[in-house]
Every structure is written in structure tokens, then in C-alpha cells.
Amino acid sequence: MSASHDEAAQGAAAPNGFGLEKTDEEWRRELSPEQYAVLREAGTERPWTGELLDEGRAGLYTCAACGAELFKSGTKFDSGCGWPSFYESIRPEAVQLLEDDSLGMARTEVRCANCGSHLGHVFPDGFGTPTGDRYCMNSISLNFSPEA
């Protein structure tokens, strides 16, 4: 479900600015401790360990926290970074991009625009892709649904 569809269903964005609002307690009940650490606390899974890194089937990648559609398989590419990489989101409004200088370097954090969950970061080094971008996503932040 897209953020705009969810917001329309609610009549307006939730007070937190996202289409979906849950308490910290609700997130902790619904997510595994590993998912919570990445999705809600902006953690990072270890490189080369994510289940979706080598996923090559056609399908759709959605937010593991809320199910919002985020990436199409046709935009996934092997960047060699150890995390699933995409050159663009399914729609520009599907993700929220935020400045992140938490590690003493300028990066751009990618969050789900529907629920605010941390997905990963985007870098302008997607050489050879149509956009030049590399959305470096945590596998644990995503669910994958193969095409029928």
C-alpha cells in the first residue's frame, strides 16, 4: 500500500508525519529484535549476510515493518557492497531521504515514507545505472514477493 493511499484512507498523515503511526511498544511486539534494531534504531546488518542480497527473481520489495511498496526487482543491481542495491525506488514519494552525519561523514539516509522505518542509505555512486544512484538497503528492512 502506498503512502498516499494509506494517508487517504486515514484522511491525513498521522501526527508523526507518516501515513502509519505506532508506539514503540507496538513496534517491539511486531518486529524481531534484529529488525527493530535496524528499522526503528537505524542499525545496519553485517555486509554479505542479508537473505535478499543474492535474490534474483522478478518481484517486488516492500517495507518489512509496514508492507509499503519500495523497489521493483528490475532496479536491483550487484554493486559489490554487501547489501541489496537498487538504482531507484518504485516512486520518489515511496521513500524519505534525510541528511545523516551520524558517523562523521555526510550520507543520505533512506526511510520508508509510510512508517518512517530506516531502510539504509543512498549514494551517488551507482555507476552504469540509469540514475547514477545506489540505494544500499538492509535485507532485514525488506520483504520480497516474487512475481506469480
mmCIF file of C-alpha atoms in Angstrom:
data_model
loop_
_atom_site.group_PDB
_atom_site.id
_atom_site.type_symbol
_atom_site.label_atom_id
_atom_site.label_comp_id
_atom_site.label_asym_id
_atom_site.label_seq_id
_atom_site.Cartn_x
_atom_site.Cartn_y
_atom_site.Cartn_z
ATOM 1 C CA MET A 1 0.000 0.000 0.000
ATOM 2 C CA SER A 2 1.491 3.343 -0.956
ATOM 3 C CA ALA A 3 1.905 6.204 1.487
ATOM 4 C CA SER A 4 -0.553 8.358 -0.432
ATOM 5 C CA HIS A 5 -3.163 5.567 -0.425
ATOM 6 C CA ASP A 6 -2.680 4.955 3.313
ATOM 7 C CA GLU A 7 -2.918 8.676 4.058
ATOM 8 C CA ALA A 8 -6.085 8.918 2.002
ATOM 9 C CA ALA A 9 -7.538 6.003 3.949
ATOM 10 C CA GLN A 10 -6.799 7.827 7.197
ATOM 11 C CA GLY A 11 -7.883 11.188 5.838
ATOM 12 C CA ALA A 12 -4.499 12.794 6.586
ATOM 13 C CA ALA A 13 -0.973 11.948 7.611
ATOM 14 C CA ALA A 14 -0.524 10.670 11.142
ATOM 15 C CA PRO A 15 0.822 13.189 13.707
ATOM 16 C CA ASN A 16 4.366 11.826 13.238
ATOM 17 C CA GLY A 17 4.230 12.905 9.579
ATOM 18 C CA PHE A 18 3.972 9.359 8.261
ATOM 19 C CA GLY A 19 0.912 7.523 6.978
ATOM 20 C CA LEU A 20 1.303 4.892 9.681
ATOM 21 C CA GLU A 21 1.848 5.609 13.357
ATOM 22 C CA LYS A 22 2.616 3.009 16.017
ATOM 23 C CA THR A 23 4.014 3.214 19.511
ATOM 24 C CA ASP A 24 7.485 1.961 20.326
ATOM 25 C CA GLU A 25 5.846 -0.872 22.285
ATOM 26 C CA GLU A 26 3.804 -1.920 19.243
ATOM 27 C CA TRP A 27 6.928 -1.950 17.028
ATOM 28 C CA ARG A 28 8.805 -4.058 19.595
ATOM 29 C CA ARG A 29 5.948 -6.606 19.673
ATOM 30 C CA GLU A 30 5.694 -6.831 15.885
ATOM 31 C CA LEU A 31 9.367 -6.881 14.881
ATOM 32 C CA SER A 32 12.136 -9.294 15.800
ATOM 33 C CA PRO A 33 14.921 -7.751 17.927
ATOM 34 C CA GLU A 34 17.174 -7.699 14.844
ATOM 35 C CA GLN A 35 14.505 -5.993 12.724
ATOM 36 C CA TYR A 36 13.778 -3.492 15.478
ATOM 37 C CA ALA A 37 17.478 -2.565 15.771
ATOM 38 C CA VAL A 38 17.695 -1.777 12.052
ATOM 39 C CA LEU A 39 14.215 -0.496 11.196
ATOM 40 C CA ARG A 40 13.498 1.573 14.305
ATOM 41 C CA GLU A 41 17.002 2.382 15.653
ATOM 42 C CA ALA A 42 18.776 2.900 12.296
ATOM 43 C CA GLY A 43 21.147 -0.007 12.795
ATOM 44 C CA THR A 44 22.885 -1.878 9.982
ATOM 45 C CA GLU A 45 23.073 -5.581 9.304
ATOM 46 C CA ARG A 46 26.526 -7.020 8.639
ATOM 47 C CA PRO A 47 27.517 -6.929 4.963
ATOM 48 C CA TRP A 48 27.187 -10.135 2.904
ATOM 49 C CA THR A 49 24.756 -11.666 5.441
ATOM 50 C CA GLY A 50 21.338 -10.492 4.232
ATOM 51 C CA GLU A 51 18.879 -13.001 2.804
ATOM 52 C CA LEU A 52 17.964 -10.742 -0.125
ATOM 53 C CA LEU A 53 21.483 -9.909 -1.277
ATOM 54 C CA ASP A 54 21.535 -12.601 -3.976
ATOM 55 C CA GLU A 55 17.784 -12.603 -4.707
ATOM 56 C CA GLY A 56 17.499 -12.540 -8.493
ATOM 57 C CA ARG A 57 13.865 -13.368 -9.181
ATOM 58 C CA ALA A 58 11.404 -10.866 -10.605
ATOM 59 C CA GLY A 59 9.195 -9.359 -7.955
ATOM 60 C CA LEU A 60 8.517 -6.555 -5.513
ATOM 61 C CA TYR A 61 10.418 -5.385 -2.430
ATOM 62 C CA THR A 62 8.320 -3.951 0.390
ATOM 63 C CA CYS A 63 8.976 -2.456 3.820
ATOM 64 C CA ALA A 64 9.411 -5.226 6.401
ATOM 65 C CA ALA A 65 7.701 -3.043 9.011
ATOM 66 C CA CYS A 66 4.566 -1.894 7.195
ATOM 67 C CA GLY A 67 4.402 -3.569 3.781
ATOM 68 C CA ALA A 68 4.669 -0.375 1.727
ATOM 69 C CA GLU A 69 5.954 -0.948 -1.824
ATOM 70 C CA LEU A 70 9.535 0.304 -2.137
ATOM 71 C CA PHE A 71 11.528 -1.224 -5.023
ATOM 72 C CA LYS A 72 10.962 -3.285 -8.175
ATOM 73 C CA SER A 73 13.326 -6.161 -8.891
ATOM 74 C CA GLY A 74 14.226 -4.649 -12.280
ATOM 75 C CA THR A 75 16.039 -1.799 -10.491
ATOM 76 C CA LYS A 76 18.195 -4.137 -8.353
ATOM 77 C CA PHE A 77 21.844 -4.486 -9.321
ATOM 78 C CA ASP A 78 25.030 -6.047 -7.972
ATOM 79 C CA SER A 79 27.021 -3.133 -6.597
ATOM 80 C CA GLY A 80 29.518 -5.346 -4.765
ATOM 81 C CA CYS A 81 28.870 -3.520 -1.462
ATOM 82 C CA GLY A 82 27.442 -6.468 0.503
ATOM 83 C CA TRP A 83 23.863 -5.199 0.734
ATOM 84 C CA PRO A 84 20.997 -5.311 -1.789
ATOM 85 C CA SER A 85 21.299 -2.301 -4.095
ATOM 86 C CA PHE A 86 18.741 -0.558 -6.276
ATOM 87 C CA TYR A 87 19.109 2.429 -8.589
ATOM 88 C CA GLU A 88 15.692 3.945 -7.809
ATOM 89 C CA SER A 89 12.653 3.500 -5.610
ATOM 90 C CA ILE A 90 9.316 2.384 -7.022
ATOM 91 C CA ARG A 91 8.126 6.025 -6.779
ATOM 92 C CA PRO A 92 10.002 9.072 -5.472
ATOM 93 C CA GLU A 93 7.410 9.537 -2.726
ATOM 94 C CA ALA A 94 7.782 5.910 -1.524
ATOM 95 C CA VAL A 95 10.923 6.817 0.415
ATOM 96 C CA GLN A 96 12.040 9.734 2.531
ATOM 97 C CA LEU A 97 15.633 10.961 2.165
ATOM 98 C CA LEU A 98 17.298 12.577 5.191
ATOM 99 C CA GLU A 99 20.730 14.066 5.773
ATOM 100 C CA ASP A 100 22.770 11.791 8.037
ATOM 101 C CA ASP A 101 26.116 12.818 9.528
ATOM 102 C CA SER A 102 25.999 10.313 12.401
ATOM 103 C CA LEU A 103 29.337 8.652 11.535
ATOM 104 C CA GLY A 104 31.201 11.893 10.919
ATOM 105 C CA MET A 105 30.532 11.755 7.174
ATOM 106 C CA ALA A 106 27.785 13.172 5.009
ATOM 107 C CA ARG A 107 25.364 10.451 3.935
ATOM 108 C CA THR A 108 21.732 10.330 2.887
ATOM 109 C CA GLU A 109 19.522 8.056 4.965
ATOM 110 C CA VAL A 110 16.595 6.293 3.279
ATOM 111 C CA ARG A 111 13.414 5.749 5.287
ATOM 112 C CA CYS A 112 10.070 4.249 4.388
ATOM 113 C CA ALA A 113 7.799 7.217 3.699
ATOM 114 C CA ASN A 114 4.809 5.320 5.081
ATOM 115 C CA CYS A 115 6.104 4.337 8.534
ATOM 116 C CA GLY A 116 9.459 6.120 8.945
ATOM 117 C CA SER A 117 11.479 2.916 9.287
ATOM 118 C CA HIS A 118 15.190 3.007 8.445
ATOM 119 C CA LEU A 119 15.987 1.120 5.253
ATOM 120 C CA GLY A 120 19.588 2.072 4.517
ATOM 121 C CA HIS A 121 21.388 4.852 2.658
ATOM 122 C CA VAL A 122 21.579 6.174 -0.899
ATOM 123 C CA PHE A 123 24.879 7.120 -2.533
ATOM 124 C CA PRO A 124 25.624 8.863 -5.845
ATOM 125 C CA ASP A 125 27.958 6.074 -6.976
ATOM 126 C CA GLY A 126 25.652 3.749 -8.893
ATOM 127 C CA PHE A 127 27.942 3.845 -11.900
ATOM 128 C CA GLY A 128 26.436 2.385 -15.042
ATOM 129 C CA THR A 129 22.858 2.643 -13.765
ATOM 130 C CA PRO A 130 20.215 4.865 -15.371
ATOM 131 C CA THR A 131 20.122 7.189 -12.323
ATOM 132 C CA GLY A 132 23.694 7.004 -11.032
ATOM 133 C CA ASP A 133 22.292 6.253 -7.574
ATOM 134 C CA ARG A 134 22.899 3.248 -5.313
ATOM 135 C CA TYR A 135 20.164 2.653 -2.753
ATOM 136 C CA CYS A 136 22.108 0.410 -0.353
ATOM 137 C CA MET A 137 19.377 -1.337 1.654
ATOM 138 C CA ASN A 138 19.419 -3.695 4.614
ATOM 139 C CA SER A 139 17.847 -7.054 3.676
ATOM 140 C CA ILE A 140 16.226 -7.195 7.102
ATOM 141 C CA SER A 141 14.389 -3.944 6.270
ATOM 142 C CA LEU A 142 12.748 -5.507 3.233
ATOM 143 C CA ASN A 143 10.336 -8.278 2.329
ATOM 144 C CA PHE A 144 10.334 -9.796 -1.155
ATOM 145 C CA SER A 145 7.316 -11.091 -3.074
ATOM 146 C CA PRO A 146 8.164 -12.935 -6.298
ATOM 147 C CA GLU A 147 6.024 -12.426 -9.362
ATOM 148 C CA ALA A 148 3.496 -15.194 -9.975
#
